[in-house]
Every structure is written in structure tokens, then in C-alpha cells.
Amino acid sequence: EYVENSSLATSSEEAFRLGVLRFVQVCGDKDVVFVDRYDAEKFRDILRRIPVRPPDNIRSMKGIDQADWADVHDVKRLAQSTVTRNMLGVSLTLDYAFEQTAAFRDRKWTNPFAGFLTRGKKAQRDKRVRFSEEQINLVFSKAVYTTANTAARFWIPLLLLYTGARLDEVAQTLINEVK
């Protein structure tokens, strides 16, 4: 009901629905006040073990069974961003469910997912140190750049400097993709 009453992007809506489905598979379909911190930790730990793009016969299994299968096989696990989106979906759904029922039952409640949902990638991004003007001048004054004998050796460093993009992103860019 939360997803239907919100204006989420389709990808977020799908991730939230899948997160709620996985949560119910792992912890059961409980009343919101009976969901506790242990459930949140258990759910997070299972999500971290679930495989990325498992075979169809594994995908149809419950989340816990997928995690157990992945433990036996050497497969890639869900990315932290996917784990976070699934947990956020459950957290927001729990908040919504409590708001819908608390008015009638006059209960106090704290979301057990509080504190789990941090944005690690943004924190890393903030820790990056920018190049000083001296460092940039040093890079662009080197013979490798000043005597660049290919367009790539000349343009890629400039594109990296002005866009802040990663090397692999810029190096794969085709001429017809640049406007």
C-alpha cells in the first residue's frame, strides 16, 4: 500500500517491493510493533549473502535459500546499494504501516531499521582530495601530454579534468556519443 500511495521511480518501487517480499520470507509477516532490531540485523545479513542474477531455479527460492545456495557456490553477492534500497523499502513501509495503525492503537514505536541506512558511497566521495592547481599544471606540462601523438592521449586527460568522470567511463566513450 505504501508503494501504491507514493510517487516513487519505477526502479525504486520494484526494489522496495522486492525488499518487503524478502523481509517477509526471512522474518515472517509480523505486525509492525513486533518487528525488532534482531529482525533488521537478520534481514541485512541475509541480503548481503543473496546472489546477483542467480539461475532461474535458484531465483524462485526464498531469500534465505538463495543465500544458502550462494554460500556453497562462488558467486557475486548483492551490491551494498541494492541491500540499502531493499532495507529502505522495508523501513519506509514499516513507517507507513505504523502511521496507519498507530492512530487507532495509540502505540509508541521506533523503527528498528533506524541507523542501518547510511550512505557509505557519498561519505567516500567526500573524503576524496582534489588536485591542487600545481598538481594539475604538473600533469599537463609533462611530455606525455604536451607531445601527445593520438587524440585519445590529448583529449582523455582534458575530459577527466573537466568532467570528473572516471577513466574507464571516458575511455569507452565513442565520438558519436559526444554532443
Short mmCIF file of N, CA and C in Angstrom, two decimals:
data_model
loop_
_atom_site.label_atom_id
_atom_site.label_comp_id
_atom_site.label_asym_id
_atom_site.label_seq_id
_atom_site.Cartn_x
_atom_site.Cartn_y
_atom_site.Cartn_z
N GLU A 1 0.83 -1.19 0.00
CA GLU A 1 0.00 0.00 0.00
C GLU A 1 0.88 1.25 0.00
N TYR A 2 2.02 1.21 0.74
CA TYR A 2 2.92 2.37 0.77
C TYR A 2 3.39 2.71 -0.64
N VAL A 3 3.84 1.69 -1.38
CA VAL A 3 4.37 1.91 -2.72
C VAL A 3 3.29 2.49 -3.62
N GLU A 4 2.08 2.00 -3.52
CA GLU A 4 0.99 2.48 -4.36
C GLU A 4 0.62 3.93 -4.06
N ASN A 5 0.81 4.37 -2.82
CA ASN A 5 0.43 5.72 -2.41
C ASN A 5 1.59 6.71 -2.47
N SER A 6 2.72 6.30 -3.00
CA SER A 6 3.87 7.20 -3.09
C SER A 6 4.20 7.45 -4.55
N SER A 7 5.07 8.42 -4.77
CA SER A 7 5.45 8.75 -6.15
C SER A 7 6.90 8.33 -6.39
N LEU A 8 7.15 7.04 -6.25
CA LEU A 8 8.50 6.50 -6.42
C LEU A 8 8.80 6.25 -7.89
N ALA A 9 10.08 6.31 -8.23
CA ALA A 9 10.50 5.89 -9.56
C ALA A 9 10.24 4.39 -9.69
N THR A 10 10.03 3.92 -10.89
CA THR A 10 9.71 2.51 -11.12
C THR A 10 10.79 1.59 -10.55
N SER A 11 12.06 1.94 -10.73
CA SER A 11 13.14 1.08 -10.21
C SER A 11 13.11 1.03 -8.69
N SER A 12 12.84 2.15 -8.05
CA SER A 12 12.74 2.17 -6.58
C SER A 12 11.53 1.38 -6.12
N GLU A 13 10.43 1.52 -6.84
CA GLU A 13 9.21 0.80 -6.49
C GLU A 13 9.47 -0.71 -6.53
N GLU A 14 10.15 -1.18 -7.58
CA GLU A 14 10.46 -2.60 -7.70
C GLU A 14 11.39 -3.05 -6.59
N ALA A 15 12.41 -2.25 -6.29
CA ALA A 15 13.36 -2.60 -5.23
C ALA A 15 12.64 -2.64 -3.87
N PHE A 16 11.73 -1.70 -3.63
CA PHE A 16 11.00 -1.68 -2.36
C PHE A 16 10.10 -2.90 -2.24
N ARG A 17 9.38 -3.21 -3.31
CA ARG A 17 8.50 -4.39 -3.29
C ARG A 17 9.31 -5.67 -3.03
N LEU A 18 10.44 -5.80 -3.73
CA LEU A 18 11.28 -6.97 -3.56
C LEU A 18 11.83 -7.02 -2.14
N GLY A 19 12.22 -5.87 -1.61
CA GLY A 19 12.73 -5.82 -0.24
C GLY A 19 11.68 -6.28 0.76
N VAL A 20 10.45 -5.82 0.61
CA VAL A 20 9.38 -6.22 1.52
C VAL A 20 9.10 -7.72 1.38
N LEU A 21 9.07 -8.21 0.14
CA LEU A 21 8.85 -9.64 -0.09
C LEU A 21 9.95 -10.46 0.58
N ARG A 22 11.19 -10.05 0.39
CA ARG A 22 12.32 -10.77 1.01
C ARG A 22 12.24 -10.70 2.53
N PHE A 23 11.86 -9.53 3.06
CA PHE A 23 11.75 -9.40 4.51
C PHE A 23 10.72 -10.38 5.06
N VAL A 24 9.57 -10.46 4.42
CA VAL A 24 8.51 -11.37 4.87
C VAL A 24 8.99 -12.82 4.78
N GLN A 25 9.75 -13.15 3.74
CA GLN A 25 10.29 -14.50 3.60
C GLN A 25 11.27 -14.83 4.73
N VAL A 26 12.08 -13.85 5.12
CA VAL A 26 13.12 -14.08 6.13
C VAL A 26 12.56 -13.99 7.55
N CYS A 27 11.74 -12.99 7.82
CA CYS A 27 11.31 -12.71 9.20
C CYS A 27 9.84 -13.01 9.47
N GLY A 28 9.08 -13.29 8.44
CA GLY A 28 7.66 -13.55 8.63
C GLY A 28 6.83 -12.28 8.47
N ASP A 29 5.54 -12.46 8.31
CA ASP A 29 4.61 -11.35 8.12
C ASP A 29 4.09 -10.94 9.50
N LYS A 30 4.81 -10.01 10.14
CA LYS A 30 4.53 -9.61 11.52
C LYS A 30 3.81 -8.28 11.58
N ASP A 31 3.12 -8.07 12.68
CA ASP A 31 2.60 -6.74 12.97
C ASP A 31 3.80 -5.81 13.17
N VAL A 32 3.67 -4.59 12.74
CA VAL A 32 4.79 -3.66 12.74
C VAL A 32 5.45 -3.51 14.12
N VAL A 33 4.68 -3.55 15.19
CA VAL A 33 5.27 -3.36 16.53
C VAL A 33 6.07 -4.58 16.99
N PHE A 34 5.94 -5.70 16.30
CA PHE A 34 6.69 -6.89 16.68
C PHE A 34 7.97 -7.06 15.86
N VAL A 35 8.20 -6.17 14.90
CA VAL A 35 9.45 -6.18 14.14
C VAL A 35 10.48 -5.48 15.01
N ASP A 36 11.60 -6.18 15.29
CA ASP A 36 12.61 -5.61 16.19
C ASP A 36 13.98 -5.50 15.51
N ARG A 37 14.93 -5.02 16.28
CA ARG A 37 16.28 -4.81 15.78
C ARG A 37 16.91 -6.12 15.30
N TYR A 38 16.62 -7.20 16.00
CA TYR A 38 17.13 -8.51 15.60
C TYR A 38 16.65 -8.85 14.19
N ASP A 39 15.38 -8.58 13.89
CA ASP A 39 14.84 -8.84 12.55
C ASP A 39 15.57 -8.00 11.51
N ALA A 40 15.84 -6.75 11.82
CA ALA A 40 16.53 -5.86 10.88
C ALA A 40 17.95 -6.38 10.61
N GLU A 41 18.65 -6.80 11.67
CA GLU A 41 20.01 -7.32 11.51
C GLU A 41 20.00 -8.62 10.73
N LYS A 42 19.08 -9.50 11.04
CA LYS A 42 18.96 -10.78 10.35
C LYS A 42 18.69 -10.54 8.86
N PHE A 43 17.78 -9.65 8.57
CA PHE A 43 17.43 -9.33 7.19
C PHE A 43 18.63 -8.77 6.44
N ARG A 44 19.32 -7.82 7.05
CA ARG A 44 20.51 -7.24 6.42
C ARG A 44 21.56 -8.30 6.13
N ASP A 45 21.79 -9.18 7.09
CA ASP A 45 22.80 -10.22 6.91
C ASP A 45 22.43 -11.20 5.79
N ILE A 46 21.15 -11.53 5.68
CA ILE A 46 20.70 -12.41 4.60
C ILE A 46 20.84 -11.71 3.26
N LEU A 47 20.44 -10.43 3.18
CA LEU A 47 20.56 -9.69 1.92
C LEU A 47 22.00 -9.67 1.43
N ARG A 48 22.94 -9.51 2.33
CA ARG A 48 24.35 -9.46 1.94
C ARG A 48 24.84 -10.78 1.36
N ARG A 49 24.14 -11.86 1.63
CA ARG A 49 24.53 -13.18 1.16
C ARG A 49 23.81 -13.60 -0.12
N ILE A 50 22.76 -12.88 -0.51
CA ILE A 50 21.96 -13.26 -1.68
C ILE A 50 22.78 -13.03 -2.96
N PRO A 51 22.72 -14.00 -3.89
CA PRO A 51 23.50 -13.87 -5.13
C PRO A 51 22.88 -12.88 -6.12
N VAL A 52 23.75 -12.30 -6.94
CA VAL A 52 23.31 -11.43 -8.03
C VAL A 52 23.01 -12.33 -9.22
N ARG A 53 21.87 -12.13 -9.85
CA ARG A 53 21.46 -12.86 -11.05
C ARG A 53 21.68 -14.37 -10.95
N PRO A 54 21.03 -15.00 -9.99
CA PRO A 54 21.17 -16.47 -9.89
C PRO A 54 20.40 -17.16 -11.02
N PRO A 55 20.67 -18.43 -11.26
CA PRO A 55 19.89 -19.17 -12.26
C PRO A 55 18.41 -19.15 -11.89
N ASP A 56 17.54 -19.35 -12.87
CA ASP A 56 16.09 -19.26 -12.65
C ASP A 56 15.61 -20.18 -11.54
N ASN A 57 16.16 -21.40 -11.49
CA ASN A 57 15.70 -22.33 -10.45
C ASN A 57 16.09 -21.86 -9.05
N ILE A 58 17.14 -21.07 -8.93
CA ILE A 58 17.55 -20.51 -7.63
C ILE A 58 16.76 -19.23 -7.35
N ARG A 59 16.53 -18.44 -8.37
CA ARG A 59 15.79 -17.18 -8.22
C ARG A 59 14.38 -17.40 -7.65
N SER A 60 13.80 -18.55 -7.96
CA SER A 60 12.44 -18.84 -7.49
C SER A 60 12.42 -19.26 -6.01
N MET A 61 13.59 -19.47 -5.42
CA MET A 61 13.68 -19.85 -4.00
C MET A 61 13.47 -18.63 -3.11
N LYS A 62 13.18 -18.89 -1.83
CA LYS A 62 13.12 -17.82 -0.85
C LYS A 62 14.51 -17.24 -0.65
N GLY A 63 14.57 -16.00 -0.16
CA GLY A 63 15.84 -15.30 0.02
C GLY A 63 16.84 -16.07 0.85
N ILE A 64 16.40 -16.67 1.95
CA ILE A 64 17.31 -17.42 2.82
C ILE A 64 17.91 -18.62 2.08
N ASP A 65 17.09 -19.28 1.24
CA ASP A 65 17.57 -20.42 0.47
C ASP A 65 18.54 -19.98 -0.62
N GLN A 66 18.28 -18.82 -1.22
CA GLN A 66 19.22 -18.27 -2.20
C GLN A 66 20.56 -17.98 -1.54
N ALA A 67 20.51 -17.41 -0.33
CA ALA A 67 21.74 -17.09 0.41
C ALA A 67 22.51 -18.36 0.73
N ASP A 68 21.81 -19.40 1.17
CA ASP A 68 22.46 -20.67 1.48
C ASP A 68 23.10 -21.26 0.22
N TRP A 69 22.39 -21.18 -0.92
CA TRP A 69 22.94 -21.67 -2.19
C TRP A 69 24.21 -20.89 -2.54
N ALA A 70 24.16 -19.57 -2.38
CA ALA A 70 25.31 -18.73 -2.72
C ALA A 70 26.51 -19.02 -1.83
N ASP A 71 26.27 -19.42 -0.57
CA ASP A 71 27.36 -19.76 0.33
C ASP A 71 28.16 -20.96 -0.17
N VAL A 72 27.49 -21.86 -0.86
CA VAL A 72 28.13 -23.07 -1.36
C VAL A 72 28.81 -22.82 -2.71
N HIS A 73 28.29 -21.88 -3.48
CA HIS A 73 28.83 -21.59 -4.80
C HIS A 73 29.60 -20.27 -4.77
N ASP A 74 30.59 -20.17 -5.60
CA ASP A 74 31.40 -18.95 -5.66
C ASP A 74 30.73 -17.97 -6.62
N VAL A 75 29.80 -17.17 -6.08
CA VAL A 75 29.05 -16.23 -6.91
C VAL A 75 29.11 -14.83 -6.31
N LYS A 76 28.87 -13.86 -7.16
CA LYS A 76 28.85 -12.46 -6.73
C LYS A 76 27.58 -12.21 -5.91
N ARG A 77 27.69 -11.42 -4.86
CA ARG A 77 26.55 -11.11 -3.98
C ARG A 77 25.96 -9.75 -4.33
N LEU A 78 24.79 -9.46 -3.75
CA LEU A 78 24.14 -8.18 -3.99
C LEU A 78 25.06 -7.03 -3.61
N ALA A 79 25.02 -5.97 -4.37
CA ALA A 79 25.80 -4.77 -4.07
C ALA A 79 25.23 -4.10 -2.82
N GLN A 80 26.06 -3.35 -2.12
CA GLN A 80 25.60 -2.66 -0.92
C GLN A 80 24.45 -1.70 -1.25
N SER A 81 24.49 -1.09 -2.42
CA SER A 81 23.41 -0.17 -2.80
C SER A 81 22.08 -0.91 -2.93
N THR A 82 22.11 -2.14 -3.41
CA THR A 82 20.89 -2.94 -3.53
C THR A 82 20.39 -3.35 -2.15
N VAL A 83 21.31 -3.74 -1.29
CA VAL A 83 20.95 -4.08 0.09
C VAL A 83 20.29 -2.88 0.76
N THR A 84 20.90 -1.71 0.58
CA THR A 84 20.36 -0.49 1.19
C THR A 84 18.97 -0.16 0.65
N ARG A 85 18.78 -0.27 -0.67
CA ARG A 85 17.46 0.01 -1.25
C ARG A 85 16.40 -0.95 -0.74
N ASN A 86 16.75 -2.24 -0.63
CA ASN A 86 15.80 -3.22 -0.10
C ASN A 86 15.45 -2.89 1.35
N MET A 87 16.46 -2.54 2.14
CA MET A 87 16.21 -2.20 3.54
C MET A 87 15.42 -0.90 3.66
N LEU A 88 15.70 0.06 2.80
CA LEU A 88 14.97 1.32 2.83
C LEU A 88 13.50 1.08 2.51
N GLY A 89 13.24 0.20 1.56
CA GLY A 89 11.85 -0.13 1.23
C GLY A 89 11.11 -0.71 2.42
N VAL A 90 11.76 -1.60 3.15
CA VAL A 90 11.13 -2.18 4.33
C VAL A 90 10.96 -1.12 5.41
N SER A 91 11.98 -0.31 5.61
CA SER A 91 11.92 0.73 6.64
C SER A 91 10.78 1.71 6.39
N LEU A 92 10.66 2.20 5.16
CA LEU A 92 9.59 3.15 4.83
C LEU A 92 8.22 2.49 4.90
N THR A 93 8.16 1.23 4.51
CA THR A 93 6.89 0.51 4.60
C THR A 93 6.48 0.32 6.05
N LEU A 94 7.43 0.03 6.92
CA LEU A 94 7.13 -0.10 8.35
C LEU A 94 6.66 1.24 8.93
N ASP A 95 7.34 2.32 8.54
CA ASP A 95 6.90 3.65 9.00
C ASP A 95 5.47 3.92 8.57
N TYR A 96 5.18 3.64 7.32
CA TYR A 96 3.84 3.86 6.77
C TYR A 96 2.81 3.00 7.52
N ALA A 97 3.15 1.72 7.72
CA ALA A 97 2.23 0.81 8.41
C ALA A 97 1.97 1.30 9.84
N PHE A 98 3.00 1.76 10.50
CA PHE A 98 2.80 2.25 11.87
C PHE A 98 1.91 3.49 11.89
N GLU A 99 2.16 4.41 10.96
CA GLU A 99 1.33 5.62 10.89
C GLU A 99 -0.14 5.27 10.65
N GLN A 100 -0.37 4.26 9.85
CA GLN A 100 -1.75 3.87 9.52
C GLN A 100 -2.44 3.18 10.70
N THR A 101 -1.68 2.52 11.56
CA THR A 101 -2.30 1.78 12.67
C THR A 101 -2.18 2.48 14.01
N ALA A 102 -1.18 3.33 14.18
CA ALA A 102 -0.94 3.97 15.48
C ALA A 102 -2.08 4.89 15.89
N ALA A 103 -2.72 5.52 14.93
CA ALA A 103 -3.81 6.44 15.25
C ALA A 103 -4.95 5.70 15.97
N PHE A 104 -5.07 4.43 15.70
CA PHE A 104 -6.16 3.65 16.29
C PHE A 104 -5.73 2.94 17.57
N ARG A 105 -4.45 2.69 17.70
CA ARG A 105 -3.99 1.87 18.82
C ARG A 105 -3.17 2.66 19.84
N ASP A 106 -2.86 3.92 19.54
CA ASP A 106 -2.12 4.79 20.45
C ASP A 106 -0.87 4.10 21.00
N ARG A 107 0.02 3.70 20.09
CA ARG A 107 1.25 2.99 20.47
C ARG A 107 2.46 3.85 20.18
N LYS A 108 3.52 3.64 20.95
CA LYS A 108 4.80 4.27 20.67
C LYS A 108 5.68 3.20 20.02
N TRP A 109 6.52 3.65 19.09
CA TRP A 109 7.31 2.69 18.33
C TRP A 109 8.52 3.38 17.73
N THR A 110 9.64 2.66 17.64
CA THR A 110 10.83 3.15 16.97
C THR A 110 11.16 2.18 15.85
N ASN A 111 11.41 2.72 14.68
CA ASN A 111 11.73 1.88 13.53
C ASN A 111 13.03 1.12 13.79
N PRO A 112 13.00 -0.22 13.75
CA PRO A 112 14.21 -1.00 14.03
C PRO A 112 15.30 -0.85 12.97
N PHE A 113 14.97 -0.27 11.82
CA PHE A 113 15.96 -0.06 10.77
C PHE A 113 16.71 1.25 10.93
N ALA A 114 16.31 2.06 11.90
CA ALA A 114 16.97 3.34 12.13
C ALA A 114 18.45 3.10 12.43
N GLY A 115 19.32 3.84 11.76
CA GLY A 115 20.75 3.69 11.97
C GLY A 115 21.43 2.74 11.00
N PHE A 116 20.65 1.87 10.35
CA PHE A 116 21.23 0.95 9.37
C PHE A 116 21.45 1.61 8.02
N LEU A 117 20.66 2.60 7.73
CA LEU A 117 20.63 3.15 6.38
C LEU A 117 21.53 4.37 6.26
N THR A 118 22.81 4.11 6.04
CA THR A 118 23.77 5.19 5.85
C THR A 118 24.20 5.20 4.39
N ARG A 119 24.65 6.30 3.95
CA ARG A 119 25.07 6.44 2.56
C ARG A 119 26.60 6.38 2.49
N GLY A 120 27.15 5.19 2.50
CA GLY A 120 28.59 4.99 2.51
C GLY A 120 29.31 5.59 1.31
N LYS A 121 28.75 5.47 0.11
CA LYS A 121 29.43 5.95 -1.08
C LYS A 121 29.59 7.46 -1.07
N LYS A 122 28.60 8.19 -0.59
CA LYS A 122 28.72 9.64 -0.52
C LYS A 122 29.80 10.04 0.48
N ALA A 123 29.88 9.30 1.58
CA ALA A 123 30.91 9.60 2.57
C ALA A 123 32.29 9.40 1.96
N GLN A 124 32.47 8.35 1.16
CA GLN A 124 33.75 8.13 0.49
C GLN A 124 34.05 9.25 -0.48
N ARG A 125 33.03 9.68 -1.22
CA ARG A 125 33.21 10.72 -2.20
C ARG A 125 33.68 12.01 -1.52
N ASP A 126 33.14 12.29 -0.33
CA ASP A 126 33.52 13.49 0.39
C ASP A 126 34.96 13.43 0.87
N LYS A 127 35.50 12.22 1.05
CA LYS A 127 36.86 12.06 1.55
C LYS A 127 37.91 12.26 0.47
N ARG A 128 37.49 12.23 -0.80
CA ARG A 128 38.47 12.39 -1.88
C ARG A 128 39.07 13.79 -1.82
N VAL A 129 40.36 13.84 -2.05
CA VAL A 129 41.07 15.12 -2.03
C VAL A 129 41.22 15.61 -3.47
N ARG A 130 40.88 16.85 -3.67
CA ARG A 130 41.00 17.43 -5.02
C ARG A 130 42.47 17.69 -5.33
N PHE A 131 42.78 17.67 -6.63
CA PHE A 131 44.12 18.04 -7.06
C PHE A 131 44.30 19.53 -6.89
N SER A 132 45.49 19.93 -6.48
CA SER A 132 45.79 21.36 -6.38
C SER A 132 46.11 21.88 -7.78
N GLU A 133 46.12 23.18 -7.93
CA GLU A 133 46.43 23.77 -9.23
C GLU A 133 47.85 23.40 -9.66
N GLU A 134 48.76 23.32 -8.70
CA GLU A 134 50.14 22.93 -9.00
C GLU A 134 50.20 21.51 -9.56
N GLN A 135 49.44 20.60 -8.94
CA GLN A 135 49.43 19.21 -9.40
C GLN A 135 48.86 19.10 -10.81
N ILE A 136 47.80 19.85 -11.09
CA ILE A 136 47.20 19.82 -12.41
C ILE A 136 48.17 20.37 -13.45
N ASN A 137 48.83 21.48 -13.12
CA ASN A 137 49.81 22.06 -14.04
C ASN A 137 50.96 21.08 -14.30
N LEU A 138 51.38 20.38 -13.27
CA LEU A 138 52.45 19.40 -13.41
C LEU A 138 52.05 18.28 -14.38
N VAL A 139 50.83 17.75 -14.23
CA VAL A 139 50.36 16.67 -15.11
C VAL A 139 50.31 17.15 -16.55
N PHE A 140 49.77 18.34 -16.79
CA PHE A 140 49.57 18.81 -18.15
C PHE A 140 50.84 19.43 -18.76
N SER A 141 51.91 19.55 -17.99
CA SER A 141 53.16 20.05 -18.55
C SER A 141 54.13 18.92 -18.89
N LYS A 142 53.82 17.70 -18.53
CA LYS A 142 54.66 16.54 -18.82
C LYS A 142 54.70 16.27 -20.32
N ALA A 143 55.80 15.73 -20.78
CA ALA A 143 55.99 15.44 -22.20
C ALA A 143 54.94 14.47 -22.72
N VAL A 144 54.47 13.56 -21.88
CA VAL A 144 53.45 12.60 -22.30
C VAL A 144 52.21 13.34 -22.80
N TYR A 145 51.88 14.45 -22.17
CA TYR A 145 50.70 15.20 -22.59
C TYR A 145 51.02 16.21 -23.68
N THR A 146 52.11 16.94 -23.51
CA THR A 146 52.40 18.02 -24.46
C THR A 146 52.78 17.51 -25.84
N THR A 147 53.28 16.29 -25.92
CA THR A 147 53.64 15.71 -27.22
C THR A 147 52.71 14.55 -27.57
N ALA A 148 51.49 14.64 -27.13
CA ALA A 148 50.52 13.57 -27.38
C ALA A 148 50.39 13.33 -28.88
N ASN A 149 50.62 12.07 -29.28
CA ASN A 149 50.58 11.75 -30.71
C ASN A 149 49.25 11.12 -31.13
N THR A 150 48.31 10.99 -30.21
CA THR A 150 46.98 10.50 -30.56
C THR A 150 45.94 11.42 -29.93
N ALA A 151 44.76 11.40 -30.52
CA ALA A 151 43.67 12.22 -29.99
C ALA A 151 43.32 11.77 -28.57
N ALA A 152 43.36 10.47 -28.33
CA ALA A 152 43.00 9.95 -27.01
C ALA A 152 43.94 10.48 -25.93
N ARG A 153 45.23 10.50 -26.22
CA ARG A 153 46.20 10.98 -25.22
C ARG A 153 46.03 12.48 -24.93
N PHE A 154 45.49 13.20 -25.89
CA PHE A 154 45.26 14.62 -25.69
C PHE A 154 43.93 14.87 -24.99
N TRP A 155 42.85 14.25 -25.49
CA TRP A 155 41.51 14.58 -25.02
C TRP A 155 41.10 13.88 -23.72
N ILE A 156 41.53 12.67 -23.52
CA ILE A 156 41.08 11.95 -22.31
C ILE A 156 41.48 12.68 -21.03
N PRO A 157 42.73 13.12 -20.89
CA PRO A 157 43.05 13.87 -19.66
C PRO A 157 42.22 15.14 -19.49
N LEU A 158 41.95 15.84 -20.60
CA LEU A 158 41.13 17.05 -20.51
C LEU A 158 39.70 16.72 -20.09
N LEU A 159 39.14 15.67 -20.68
CA LEU A 159 37.78 15.27 -20.31
C LEU A 159 37.72 14.85 -18.84
N LEU A 160 38.72 14.14 -18.39
CA LEU A 160 38.77 13.74 -16.97
C LEU A 160 38.82 14.97 -16.07
N LEU A 161 39.63 15.92 -16.45
CA LEU A 161 39.77 17.15 -15.66
C LEU A 161 38.46 17.92 -15.57
N TYR A 162 37.79 18.11 -16.69
CA TYR A 162 36.62 18.97 -16.72
C TYR A 162 35.31 18.29 -16.31
N THR A 163 35.25 16.96 -16.45
CA THR A 163 34.00 16.28 -16.11
C THR A 163 34.04 15.61 -14.75
N GLY A 164 35.22 15.24 -14.28
CA GLY A 164 35.31 14.50 -13.02
C GLY A 164 34.92 13.04 -13.19
N ALA A 165 34.77 12.61 -14.44
CA ALA A 165 34.38 11.23 -14.71
C ALA A 165 35.55 10.28 -14.43
N ARG A 166 35.24 9.02 -14.36
CA ARG A 166 36.28 8.00 -14.15
C ARG A 166 36.94 7.69 -15.48
N LEU A 167 38.19 7.23 -15.41
CA LEU A 167 38.95 6.93 -16.61
C LEU A 167 38.24 5.92 -17.50
N ASP A 168 37.73 4.83 -16.91
CA ASP A 168 37.08 3.81 -17.74
C ASP A 168 35.83 4.34 -18.42
N GLU A 169 35.13 5.28 -17.79
CA GLU A 169 33.95 5.86 -18.41
C GLU A 169 34.32 6.70 -19.63
N VAL A 170 35.34 7.51 -19.48
CA VAL A 170 35.75 8.39 -20.58
C VAL A 170 36.43 7.60 -21.69
N ALA A 171 37.25 6.63 -21.34
CA ALA A 171 37.98 5.86 -22.34
C ALA A 171 37.04 5.04 -23.23
N GLN A 172 35.88 4.70 -22.76
CA GLN A 172 34.93 3.91 -23.55
C GLN A 172 33.98 4.78 -24.38
N THR A 173 34.07 6.08 -24.22
CA THR A 173 33.18 6.99 -24.93
C THR A 173 33.53 7.02 -26.41
N LEU A 174 32.52 6.92 -27.26
CA LEU A 174 32.71 6.98 -28.70
C LEU A 174 32.48 8.41 -29.19
N ILE A 175 33.07 8.76 -30.29
CA ILE A 175 32.96 10.11 -30.84
C ILE A 175 31.50 10.49 -31.07
N ASN A 176 30.70 9.56 -31.59
CA ASN A 176 29.30 9.88 -31.88
C ASN A 176 28.45 10.04 -30.62
N GLU A 177 29.01 9.72 -29.44
CA GLU A 177 28.29 9.93 -28.17
C GLU A 177 28.54 11.31 -27.57
N VAL A 178 29.49 12.03 -28.12
CA VAL A 178 29.83 13.36 -27.60
C VAL A 178 29.02 14.40 -28.38
N LYS A 179 28.31 15.24 -27.65
CA LYS A 179 27.50 16.27 -28.30
C LYS A 179 28.06 17.64 -27.98
#
